[in-house]
Each structure stands twice: as C-alpha cells, then as structure tokens.
PDB file of C-alpha atoms and ligand atoms in Angstrom:
ATOM      1  CA  MET A   1       8.271  44.699 -39.887  1.00 87.00           C
ATOM      2  CA  MET A   2       4.876  43.259 -40.700  1.00 93.00           C
ATOM      3  CA  THR A   3       3.611  44.162 -44.172  1.00 96.00           C
ATOM      4  CA  ILE A   4       0.312  43.670 -45.991  1.00 96.00           C
ATOM      5  CA  PRO A   5       1.747  40.992 -48.370  1.00 95.00           C
ATOM      6  CA  GLU A   6       2.945  39.122 -45.252  1.00 94.00           C
ATOM      7  CA  LEU A   7      -0.432  39.466 -43.559  1.00 94.00           C
ATOM      8  CA  ARG A   8      -2.117  37.905 -46.595  1.00 92.00           C
ATOM      9  CA  GLN A   9       0.071  34.806 -46.130  1.00 91.00           C
ATOM     10  CA  TYR A  10      -1.485  33.922 -42.753  1.00 95.00           C
ATOM     11  CA  LYS A  11      -3.688  31.248 -44.205  1.00 89.00           C
ATOM     12  CA  ARG A  12      -4.043  27.861 -42.493  1.00 72.00           C
ATOM     13  CA  GLY A  13      -0.608  27.989 -40.925  1.00 83.00           C
ATOM     14  CA  LYS A  14       0.926  30.262 -38.348  1.00 92.00           C
ATOM     15  CA  LYS A  15      -1.784  32.239 -36.540  1.00 97.00           C
ATOM     16  CA  LEU A  16      -2.173  35.955 -37.116  1.00 97.00           C
ATOM     17  CA  ILE A  17      -2.326  37.703 -33.752  1.00 98.00           C
ATOM     18  CA  VAL A  18      -4.042  41.068 -33.568  1.00 98.00           C
ATOM     19  CA  VAL A  19      -4.868  43.277 -30.625  1.00 98.00           C
ATOM     20  CA  THR A  20      -6.330  46.761 -30.371  1.00 98.00           C
ATOM     21  CA  ALA A  21      -4.450  49.768 -29.022  1.00 98.00           C
ATOM     22  CA  TYR A  22      -5.383  53.419 -28.820  1.00 98.00           C
ATOM     23  CA  ASP A  23      -2.322  55.209 -27.472  1.00 98.00           C
ATOM     24  CA  ALA A  24       1.463  55.249 -27.708  1.00 98.00           C
ATOM     25  CA  LEU A  25       2.183  53.634 -24.335  1.00 98.00           C
ATOM     26  CA  PHE A  26       0.078  50.543 -24.923  1.00 98.00           C
ATOM     27  CA  ALA A  27       1.062  50.318 -28.605  1.00 98.00           C
ATOM     28  CA  ARG A  28       4.685  49.997 -27.478  1.00 98.00           C
ATOM     29  CA  ILE A  29       3.801  47.389 -24.834  1.00 98.00           C
ATOM     30  CA  VAL A  30       1.866  45.362 -27.424  1.00 98.00           C
ATOM     31  CA  GLU A  31       4.845  45.525 -29.761  1.00 97.00           C
ATOM     32  CA  GLN A  32       7.267  44.527 -27.003  1.00 98.00           C
ATOM     33  CA  ALA A  33       5.103  41.445 -26.440  1.00 98.00           C
ATOM     34  CA  GLY A  34       5.859  40.418 -30.017  1.00 97.00           C
ATOM     35  CA  ILE A  35       2.410  41.171 -31.423  1.00 98.00           C
ATOM     36  CA  GLU A  36       2.897  42.483 -34.923  1.00 96.00           C
ATOM     37  CA  THR A  37      -0.542  43.712 -35.916  1.00 98.00           C
ATOM     38  CA  ILE A  38      -2.423  46.469 -34.086  1.00 98.00           C
ATOM     39  CA  LEU A  39      -5.979  47.551 -34.760  1.00 98.00           C
ATOM     40  CA  VAL A  40      -6.877  51.086 -33.731  1.00 98.00           C
ATOM     41  CA  GLY A  41     -10.472  50.008 -33.277  1.00 98.00           C
ATOM     42  CA  ASP A  42     -13.526  52.206 -33.007  1.00 98.00           C
ATOM     43  CA  SER A  43     -14.110  50.135 -29.851  1.00 98.00           C
ATOM     44  CA  LEU A  44     -12.323  53.120 -28.335  1.00 98.00           C
ATOM     45  CA  GLY A  45     -15.778  54.727 -28.216  1.00 98.00           C
ATOM     46  CA  VAL A  46     -16.685  52.225 -25.496  1.00 96.00           C
ATOM     47  CA  VAL A  47     -13.436  51.486 -23.688  1.00 96.00           C
ATOM     48  CA  VAL A  48     -11.761  54.904 -23.900  1.00 97.00           C
ATOM     49  CA  GLN A  49     -14.667  57.321 -24.284  1.00 98.00           C
ATOM     50  CA  GLY A  50     -17.088  55.431 -22.030  1.00 96.00           C
ATOM     51  CA  LYS A  51     -20.002  55.374 -24.494  1.00 96.00           C
ATOM     52  CA  ALA A  52     -22.562  52.571 -24.726  1.00 95.00           C
ATOM     53  CA  ASN A  53     -21.593  51.778 -28.329  1.00 97.00           C
ATOM     54  CA  THR A  54     -19.220  52.819 -31.125  1.00 98.00           C
ATOM     55  CA  LEU A  55     -21.673  54.966 -33.083  1.00 98.00           C
ATOM     56  CA  SER A  56     -20.541  58.401 -31.897  1.00 98.00           C
ATOM     57  CA  VAL A  57     -16.860  57.885 -32.712  1.00 98.00           C
ATOM     58  CA  SER A  58     -15.764  60.496 -35.257  1.00 98.00           C
ATOM     59  CA  MET A  59     -13.142  60.575 -37.979  1.00 98.00           C
ATOM     60  CA  ASP A  60     -11.220  63.107 -35.880  1.00 98.00           C
ATOM     61  CA  ASP A  61     -11.195  60.645 -32.961  1.00 98.00           C
ATOM     62  CA  MET A  62      -9.878  57.879 -35.211  1.00 98.00           C
ATOM     63  CA  LEU A  63      -7.241  60.131 -36.783  1.00 98.00           C
ATOM     64  CA  TYR A  64      -6.008  61.230 -33.367  1.00 98.00           C
ATOM     65  CA  HIS A  65      -5.669  57.717 -31.956  1.00 98.00           C
ATOM     66  CA  THR A  66      -4.247  56.298 -35.196  1.00 98.00           C
ATOM     67  CA  LYS A  67      -1.542  58.985 -35.133  1.00 98.00           C
ATOM     68  CA  LEU A  68      -0.667  58.139 -31.518  1.00 98.00           C
ATOM     69  CA  VAL A  69      -0.317  54.426 -32.252  1.00 98.00           C
ATOM     70  CA  ALA A  70       1.368  54.703 -35.652  1.00 98.00           C
ATOM     71  CA  GLY A  71       3.812  57.270 -34.293  1.00 98.00           C
ATOM     72  CA  ALA A  72       4.830  54.949 -31.449  1.00 98.00           C
ATOM     73  CA  VAL A  73       5.410  51.590 -33.130  1.00 98.00           C
ATOM     74  CA  LYS A  74       8.572  50.516 -34.925  1.00 97.00           C
ATOM     75  CA  LYS A  75       7.565  47.281 -36.646  1.00 95.00           C
ATOM     76  CA  ALA A  76       3.885  46.608 -36.094  1.00 97.00           C
ATOM     77  CA  LEU A  77       1.339  46.922 -38.860  1.00 98.00           C
ATOM     78  CA  VAL A  78      -1.336  49.441 -37.936  1.00 98.00           C
ATOM     79  CA  ILE A  79      -4.925  49.038 -39.126  1.00 98.00           C
ATOM     80  CA  GLY A  80      -7.161  52.091 -38.705  1.00 98.00           C
ATOM     81  CA  ASP A  81     -10.867  51.514 -38.170  1.00 98.00           C
ATOM     82  CA  MET A  82     -13.345  53.525 -40.227  1.00 98.00           C
ATOM     83  CA  PRO A  83     -15.958  54.941 -37.837  1.00 98.00           C
ATOM     84  CA  PHE A  84     -19.717  54.993 -38.361  1.00 98.00           C
ATOM     85  CA  MET A  85     -20.783  57.290 -41.237  1.00 98.00           C
ATOM     86  CA  SER A  86     -17.247  57.746 -42.538  1.00 98.00           C
ATOM     87  CA  TYR A  87     -17.913  55.329 -45.434  1.00 98.00           C
ATOM     88  CA  GLN A  88     -21.643  54.537 -45.506  1.00 97.00           C
ATOM     89  CA  ALA A  89     -22.971  57.641 -47.291  1.00 97.00           C
ATOM     90  CA  SER A  90     -20.898  57.560 -50.461  1.00 96.00           C
ATOM     91  CA  ARG A  91     -17.951  55.994 -52.199  1.00 97.00           C
ATOM     92  CA  GLU A  92     -16.244  59.396 -52.337  1.00 97.00           C
ATOM     93  CA  ASP A  93     -16.582  59.874 -48.564  1.00 96.00           C
ATOM     94  CA  ALA A  94     -15.234  56.397 -48.023  1.00 98.00           C
ATOM     95  CA  LEU A  95     -12.221  56.925 -50.249  1.00 98.00           C
ATOM     96  CA  ARG A  96     -11.364  60.315 -48.815  1.00 98.00           C
ATOM     97  CA  ASN A  97     -11.682  59.142 -45.192  1.00 98.00           C
ATOM     98  CA  ALA A  98      -9.686  55.979 -45.835  1.00 98.00           C
ATOM     99  CA  GLY A  99      -6.961  58.187 -47.321  1.00 98.00           C
ATOM    100  CA  ARG A 100      -6.974  60.368 -44.204  1.00 98.00           C
ATOM    101  CA  LEU A 101      -6.422  57.311 -41.993  1.00 98.00           C
ATOM    102  CA  VAL A 102      -3.494  56.250 -44.161  1.00 98.00           C
ATOM    103  CA  GLN A 103      -2.063  59.770 -43.945  1.00 98.00           C
ATOM    104  CA  ALA A 104      -2.374  59.456 -40.154  1.00 98.00           C
ATOM    105  CA  GLY A 105      -0.124  56.401 -40.314  1.00 98.00           C
ATOM    106  CA  ALA A 106      -2.380  53.371 -40.873  1.00 98.00           C
ATOM    107  CA  GLN A 107      -1.154  50.797 -43.395  1.00 98.00           C
ATOM    108  CA  ALA A 108      -4.681  49.440 -43.862  1.00 98.00           C
ATOM    109  CA  VAL A 109      -8.227  50.421 -42.969  1.00 98.00           C
ATOM    110  CA  LYS A 110     -11.078  48.283 -41.661  1.00 98.00           C
ATOM    111  CA  LEU A 111     -14.748  48.734 -42.410  1.00 98.00           C
ATOM    112  CA  GLU A 112     -17.893  46.810 -41.498  1.00 98.00           C
ATOM    113  CA  GLY A 113     -20.344  45.177 -43.855  1.00 98.00           C
ATOM    114  CA  GLY A 114     -20.639  43.013 -46.943  1.00 97.00           C
ATOM    115  CA  ALA A 115     -22.380  43.678 -50.268  1.00 95.00           C
ATOM    116  CA  ALA A 116     -23.207  47.264 -49.289  1.00 95.00           C
ATOM    117  CA  VAL A 117     -19.531  48.249 -49.010  1.00 98.00           C
ATOM    118  CA  VAL A 118     -17.994  46.128 -51.762  1.00 98.00           C
ATOM    119  CA  ASP A 119     -17.693  49.118 -54.138  1.00 98.00           C
ATOM    120  CA  ARG A 120     -15.883  51.062 -51.371  1.00 98.00           C
ATOM    121  CA  VAL A 121     -13.427  48.192 -50.884  1.00 98.00           C
ATOM    122  CA  GLU A 122     -12.831  48.049 -54.627  1.00 98.00           C
ATOM    123  CA  ALA A 123     -12.243  51.794 -54.890  1.00 98.00           C
ATOM    124  CA  MET A 124      -9.791  51.822 -51.971  1.00 98.00           C
ATOM    125  CA  THR A 125      -7.926  48.790 -53.284  1.00 98.00           C
ATOM    126  CA  GLN A 126      -7.617  50.421 -56.711  1.00 98.00           C
ATOM    127  CA  VAL A 127      -5.868  53.441 -55.244  1.00 98.00           C
ATOM    128  CA  GLY A 128      -3.544  51.313 -53.113  1.00 98.00           C
ATOM    129  CA  ILE A 129      -5.294  51.364 -49.736  1.00 98.00           C
ATOM    130  CA  PRO A 130      -5.437  47.859 -48.234  1.00 98.00           C
ATOM    131  CA  VAL A 131      -8.798  47.045 -46.686  1.00 98.00           C
ATOM    132  CA  VAL A 132      -9.787  44.599 -43.942  1.00 98.00           C
ATOM    133  CA  GLY A 133     -13.470  43.595 -43.980  1.00 98.00           C
ATOM    134  CA  HIS A 134     -15.607  42.920 -40.899  1.00 98.00           C
ATOM    135  CA  LEU A 135     -18.619  40.572 -40.898  1.00 98.00           C
ATOM    136  CA  GLY A 136     -20.892  38.888 -38.344  1.00 98.00           C
ATOM    137  CA  MET A 137     -21.847  40.929 -35.292  1.00 98.00           C
ATOM    138  CA  THR A 138     -20.764  44.268 -36.730  1.00 98.00           C
ATOM    139  CA  PRO A 139     -21.070  46.739 -33.821  1.00 97.00           C
ATOM    140  CA  GLN A 140     -22.021  49.712 -36.023  1.00 98.00           C
ATOM    141  CA  SER A 141     -25.281  47.852 -36.831  1.00 97.00           C
ATOM    142  CA  VAL A 142     -26.106  47.194 -33.172  1.00 97.00           C
ATOM    143  CA  HIS A 143     -29.537  48.857 -33.418  1.00 97.00           C
ATOM    144  CA  GLN A 144     -30.496  46.741 -36.409  1.00 95.00           C
ATOM    145  CA  TYR A 145     -29.568  43.582 -34.465  1.00 95.00           C
ATOM    146  CA  GLY A 146     -31.385  44.784 -31.330  1.00 95.00           C
ATOM    147  CA  GLY A 147     -28.254  44.319 -29.202  1.00 94.00           C
ATOM    148  CA  TYR A 148     -24.931  42.513 -29.332  1.00 94.00           C
ATOM    149  CA  LYS A 149     -26.125  39.106 -30.531  1.00 95.00           C
ATOM    150  CA  VAL A 150     -24.439  36.175 -32.220  1.00 96.00           C
ATOM    151  CA  GLN A 151     -25.021  36.336 -35.991  1.00 97.00           C
ATOM    152  CA  GLY A 152     -25.159  33.658 -38.699  1.00 97.00           C
ATOM    153  CA  LYS A 153     -27.006  31.074 -36.648  1.00 96.00           C
ATOM    154  CA  ASP A 154     -29.538  30.140 -39.331  1.00 95.00           C
ATOM    155  CA  LYS A 155     -28.696  28.715 -42.748  1.00 96.00           C
ATOM    156  CA  ASN A 156     -29.797  31.731 -44.792  1.00 97.00           C
ATOM    157  CA  GLN A 157     -27.833  34.155 -42.651  1.00 96.00           C
ATOM    158  CA  ALA A 158     -24.783  31.891 -42.817  1.00 98.00           C
ATOM    159  CA  LYS A 159     -25.018  31.610 -46.621  1.00 98.00           C
ATOM    160  CA  ALA A 160     -25.411  35.417 -46.958  1.00 98.00           C
ATOM    161  CA  MET A 161     -22.345  35.940 -44.749  1.00 98.00           C
ATOM    162  CA  LEU A 162     -20.243  33.578 -46.845  1.00 98.00           C
ATOM    163  CA  ASP A 163     -21.395  35.370 -50.024  1.00 98.00           C
ATOM    164  CA  ASP A 164     -20.479  38.712 -48.443  1.00 98.00           C
ATOM    165  CA  ALA A 165     -17.037  37.411 -47.494  1.00 98.00           C
ATOM    166  CA  LYS A 166     -16.413  36.142 -51.022  1.00 98.00           C
ATOM    167  CA  ALA A 167     -17.550  39.478 -52.471  1.00 98.00           C
ATOM    168  CA  LEU A 168     -15.153  41.336 -50.155  1.00 98.00           C
ATOM    169  CA  GLU A 169     -12.346  39.010 -51.196  1.00 98.00           C
ATOM    170  CA  THR A 170     -13.107  39.562 -54.897  1.00 98.00           C
ATOM    171  CA  ALA A 171     -13.183  43.324 -54.330  1.00 98.00           C
ATOM    172  CA  GLY A 172      -9.634  43.127 -52.972  1.00 98.00           C
ATOM    173  CA  ALA A 173      -9.990  42.894 -49.170  1.00 98.00           C
ATOM    174  CA  VAL A 174      -6.730  41.615 -47.646  1.00 98.00           C
ATOM    175  CA  ALA A 175      -8.379  39.917 -44.632  1.00 98.00           C
ATOM    176  CA  VAL A 176     -11.736  39.744 -42.911  1.00 98.00           C
ATOM    177  CA  VAL A 177     -12.672  39.995 -39.238  1.00 98.00           C
ATOM    178  CA  LEU A 178     -15.435  37.574 -38.202  1.00 98.00           C
ATOM    179  CA  GLU A 179     -17.160  38.681 -35.003  1.00 98.00           C
ATOM    180  CA  ALA A 180     -19.517  36.658 -32.792  1.00 98.00           C
ATOM    181  CA  ILE A 181     -20.504  33.897 -35.190  1.00 98.00           C
ATOM    182  CA  PRO A 182     -20.720  30.119 -34.639  1.00 98.00           C
ATOM    183  CA  ALA A 183     -17.322  28.407 -34.718  1.00 98.00           C
ATOM    184  CA  GLU A 184     -18.449  25.952 -37.417  1.00 98.00           C
ATOM    185  CA  LEU A 185     -19.506  28.795 -39.717  1.00 98.00           C
ATOM    186  CA  ALA A 186     -16.155  30.534 -39.189  1.00 98.00           C
ATOM    187  CA  LYS A 187     -14.420  27.220 -39.942  1.00 98.00           C
ATOM    188  CA  SER A 188     -16.295  26.821 -43.202  1.00 98.00           C
ATOM    189  CA  MET A 189     -15.687  30.454 -44.220  1.00 98.00           C
ATOM    190  CA  THR A 190     -11.988  30.112 -43.384  1.00 97.00           C
ATOM    191  CA  ALA A 191     -11.775  27.039 -45.598  1.00 97.00           C
ATOM    192  CA  GLN A 192     -13.549  28.715 -48.509  1.00 97.00           C
ATOM    193  CA  LEU A 193     -11.683  32.024 -48.520  1.00 98.00           C
ATOM    194  CA  THR A 194      -8.186  32.678 -49.815  1.00 97.00           C
ATOM    195  CA  ILE A 195      -7.723  35.705 -47.529  1.00 97.00           C
ATOM    196  CA  PRO A 196      -7.078  35.257 -43.779  1.00 98.00           C
ATOM    197  CA  THR A 197     -10.011  35.294 -41.378  1.00 98.00           C
ATOM    198  CA  ILE A 198      -9.454  37.027 -38.042  1.00 98.00           C
ATOM    199  CA  GLY A 199     -11.870  35.815 -35.377  1.00 98.00           C
ATOM    200  CA  ILE A 200     -13.297  37.521 -32.337  1.00 98.00           C
ATOM    201  CA  GLY A 201     -15.923  35.299 -30.799  1.00 98.00           C
ATOM    202  CA  ALA A 202     -15.711  33.109 -33.899  1.00 98.00           C
ATOM    203  CA  GLY A 203     -14.054  30.015 -32.427  1.00 98.00           C
ATOM    204  CA  PRO A 204     -10.624  28.462 -32.903  1.00 97.00           C
ATOM    205  CA  TYR A 205     -10.601  27.706 -36.644  1.00 97.00           C
ATOM    206  CA  CYS A 206      -9.916  31.213 -37.963  1.00 98.00           C
ATOM    207  CA  ASP A 207      -6.518  32.114 -39.426  1.00 98.00           C
ATOM    208  CA  GLY A 208      -6.016  34.673 -36.675  1.00 98.00           C
ATOM    209  CA  GLN A 209      -7.553  36.155 -33.556  1.00 98.00           C
ATOM    210  CA  VAL A 210      -8.192  39.693 -32.373  1.00 98.00           C
ATOM    211  CA  LEU A 211      -9.195  40.977 -28.933  1.00 98.00           C
ATOM    212  CA  VAL A 212      -9.846  44.398 -27.486  1.00 97.00           C
ATOM    213  CA  LEU A 213      -6.757  45.211 -25.387  1.00 98.00           C
ATOM    214  CA  TYR A 214      -8.616  46.358 -22.270  1.00 97.00           C
ATOM    215  CA  ASP A 215     -10.754  43.195 -22.303  1.00 97.00           C
ATOM    216  CA  LEU A 216      -7.659  41.005 -22.620  1.00 97.00           C
ATOM    217  CA  LEU A 217      -5.968  42.823 -19.732  1.00 98.00           C
ATOM    218  CA  GLY A 218      -9.024  42.668 -17.489  1.00 97.00           C
ATOM    219  CA  MET A 219      -9.369  46.451 -17.342  1.00 96.00           C
ATOM    220  CA  PHE A 220     -12.882  46.800 -18.704  1.00 91.00           C
ATOM    221  CA  ASP A 221     -15.553  44.882 -16.801  1.00 87.00           C
ATOM    222  CA  GLU A 222     -18.746  46.779 -17.603  1.00 85.00           C
ATOM    223  CA  PHE A 223     -19.657  44.400 -20.422  1.00 82.00           C
ATOM    224  CA  VAL A 224     -17.659  41.218 -20.871  1.00 87.00           C
ATOM    225  CA  PRO A 225     -18.810  39.084 -23.809  1.00 91.00           C
ATOM    226  CA  LYS A 226     -18.511  35.278 -23.569  1.00 93.00           C
ATOM    227  CA  PHE A 227     -15.673  35.317 -26.085  1.00 95.00           C
ATOM    228  CA  VAL A 228     -13.372  37.457 -23.921  1.00 96.00           C
ATOM    229  CA  LYS A 229     -10.636  35.798 -21.896  1.00 96.00           C
ATOM    230  CA  PRO A 230      -8.968  38.176 -19.432  1.00 96.00           C
ATOM    231  CA  TYR A 231      -5.275  37.244 -19.318  1.00 97.00           C
ATOM    232  CA  ALA A 232      -4.678  39.707 -16.468  1.00 97.00           C
ATOM    233  CA  HIS A 233      -6.737  41.579 -13.896  1.00 97.00           C
ATOM    234  CA  LEU A 234      -5.377  45.079 -14.249  1.00 98.00           C
ATOM    235  CA  LYS A 235      -8.515  46.783 -12.981  1.00 97.00           C
ATOM    236  CA  ALA A 236      -8.185  44.935  -9.676  1.00 97.00           C
ATOM    237  CA  ASP A 237      -4.463  45.794  -9.566  1.00 98.00           C
ATOM    238  CA  ALA A 238      -5.199  49.461 -10.319  1.00 98.00           C
ATOM    239  CA  LEU A 239      -7.869  49.635  -7.621  1.00 98.00           C
ATOM    240  CA  GLN A 240      -5.550  48.089  -5.079  1.00 98.00           C
ATOM    241  CA  ALA A 241      -2.699  50.463  -5.981  1.00 98.00           C
ATOM    242  CA  LEU A 242      -4.920  53.559  -5.846  1.00 98.00           C
ATOM    243  CA  ARG A 243      -6.450  52.556  -2.498  1.00 98.00           C
ATOM    244  CA  ARG A 244      -2.990  51.944  -1.021  1.00 98.00           C
ATOM    245  CA  TYR A 245      -1.759  55.317  -2.288  1.00 98.00           C
ATOM    246  CA  LYS A 246      -4.772  57.074  -0.740  1.00 98.00           C
ATOM    247  CA  GLU A 247      -4.305  55.227   2.554  1.00 98.00           C
ATOM    248  CA  GLU A 248      -0.565  55.931   2.748  1.00 98.00           C
ATOM    249  CA  VAL A 249      -1.013  59.658   2.082  1.00 98.00           C
ATOM    250  CA  GLU A 250      -3.753  59.787   4.716  1.00 98.00           C
ATOM    251  CA  GLN A 251      -1.516  57.955   7.205  1.00 98.00           C
ATOM    252  CA  GLY A 252       1.545  60.112   6.459  1.00 98.00           C
ATOM    253  CA  LYS A 253       3.491  57.109   5.101  1.00 98.00           C
ATOM    254  CA  PHE A 254       3.857  58.571   1.619  1.00 98.00           C
ATOM    255  CA  PRO A 255       6.023  60.328   0.672  1.00 98.00           C
ATOM    256  CA  SER A 256       8.696  58.858   2.922  1.00 97.00           C
ATOM    257  CA  ASP A 257      12.371  59.816   3.089  1.00 96.00           C
ATOM    258  CA  SER A 258      13.168  57.813  -0.049  1.00 96.00           C
ATOM    259  CA  GLU A 259      10.697  59.804  -2.103  1.00 97.00           C
ATOM    260  CA  SER A 260      11.820  63.170  -0.674  1.00 98.00           C
ATOM    261  CA  TYR A 261      14.676  65.556  -1.673  1.00 97.00           C
ATOM    262  CA  ARG A 262      17.221  66.684   0.890  1.00 91.00           C
TER     263      ARG A 262
HETATM  264  O1  LIG B   1     -13.306  48.239 -32.951  1.00 52.34           O
HETATM  265  C1  LIG B   1     -12.705  47.186 -32.692  1.00 52.34           C
HETATM  266  O2  LIG B   1     -11.904  47.096 -31.767  1.00 52.34           O
HETATM  267  C2  LIG B   1     -12.994  46.042 -33.536  1.00 52.34           C
HETATM  268  C3  LIG B   1     -12.520  44.712 -33.084  1.00 52.34           C
HETATM  269  C4  LIG B   1     -13.322  44.258 -31.956  1.00 52.34           C
HETATM  270  C5  LIG B   1     -12.482  43.723 -34.174  1.00 52.34           C
HETATM  271  O3  LIG B   1     -13.629  46.185 -34.541  1.00 52.34           O
END
C-alpha cells in the first residue's frame, strides 16, 4: 500500500511511477502492472470527454471518476486532480473542493500553479490534505500560453519556476509535477528541492514520471506531444477487432456454433 510518507521518500533513488486512470477497469489493470500511484487527471476532459482542453471539466466530473478509481484499487495511492475554477477563486473554495475529492477517495489532490496557489496549498496541508503541485506547461493556463508550448526556456522564466517550486515545497506540497520544460531545468529543480519531482515532458532527471494512460497505450492519437511514448497500439488493435466483428456478422460467421446455446 503506497502512502504519502512513502511517496515523499522517492528522492534521487528508486523512480516514482505514476499513470493516469479514470475508471475502475483500467485502475485495476494499472495496479496489476505494479504501478502504485494513480492520478485521476483532469486530462479526462480531453481523452474521455473529447474536448479540446481541460477547462470545462467540473468538480462533479472529477468526483465521479475519482470514486470509480478509488473504489477499484486495493493498494495504489490515488491523487485527485482539482479542475479549473475549483481552487482559483478563493481559498475557501479550494479547501472545500479538495475535501470533497478526499471524501471521494483521493489520498492527495493536485493543483496547477505557483505563487498564486501557495496559500491554498498551505491551507490544505494544515487540515491534513496532501497536495501535489504542478508547474511548467500547466494545461489550465493554455490560453495564456497561446497553445501547448514548452515553458521555462528563458532564464527569467526558469528562475520564476524554481522560486514557485520552492514556495510550494515550503507551503507543504508533497511532490510537484513538472510538465513540458527543458530537461536541464528539471534536473536543476530536482536537485534543489527536497520533495520528489514527477516529470511529464521534463526529461529523465526527475524523481518520477507520469503519463496519460491512453497516450501510453496508443489509444489517443488526435494530439500526441513529443514527450509521449506509446508502449502499445491499442487503437489499431481496437479498430482491427471491430472491423473483423463487423465483417464476420455480415458474412454470417459470427456467432458460430461455439457462441450459440443449444
Ligand atoms: O491531468 C492530467 O492527467 C495531468 C498529468 C498530465 C500530469 O495533469
């Protein structure tokens, strides 16, 4: 059983492996593969709901999917993602919504941003809700960035990101996701932080890695960032299976005797 104190120990040693999941079936498969940390990411807005970005994901969506995943796993640690506008407007909103995710079964919550959310992280930590930060290409700020672009390329941006990470750490964050930033910056941040860094498009030097499950399985091919490595090609397999099923029904080959009752 993975716990938050254990997660905090993943620092410059054994790698912390994280993957997203949104439903019970895949949560169980992830767990069977020996992956001990699951993020119920608001990426579900794109890969499950078919939207162009994560901005329309609601608290109700996150509560539903967090319940499905948390109710299915036996040992994995479940991190629930805080969707857009569930924590930005006020500290009270943030605290209440984080609490709802924990009541849905998450052991920790994740939110995006640095200095602007430090007081939220502090408030959650004070009431016993572990928080994972998220810096770099934070998808909820996609309009501000003008698209999904690598962040932290210039010195000022890199320095501001490091300051943000340190502020999150001081506020009590238990780990920080670094998304789409140069590998050297992630390396330097990893060396200067005492909490684990979890990279996605942040190179090999982070304390852990996270990927969106459907990207990793080769199921989602509408937008494949450079940092994604598909370890399977399940979309191709699914297409092949569905076409064969259609063909066999059309040809009268399915169902055959072995799929029929006598
Ligand atoms: O929503 C998500 O799945 C995430 C990961 C990509 C880190 O935030």
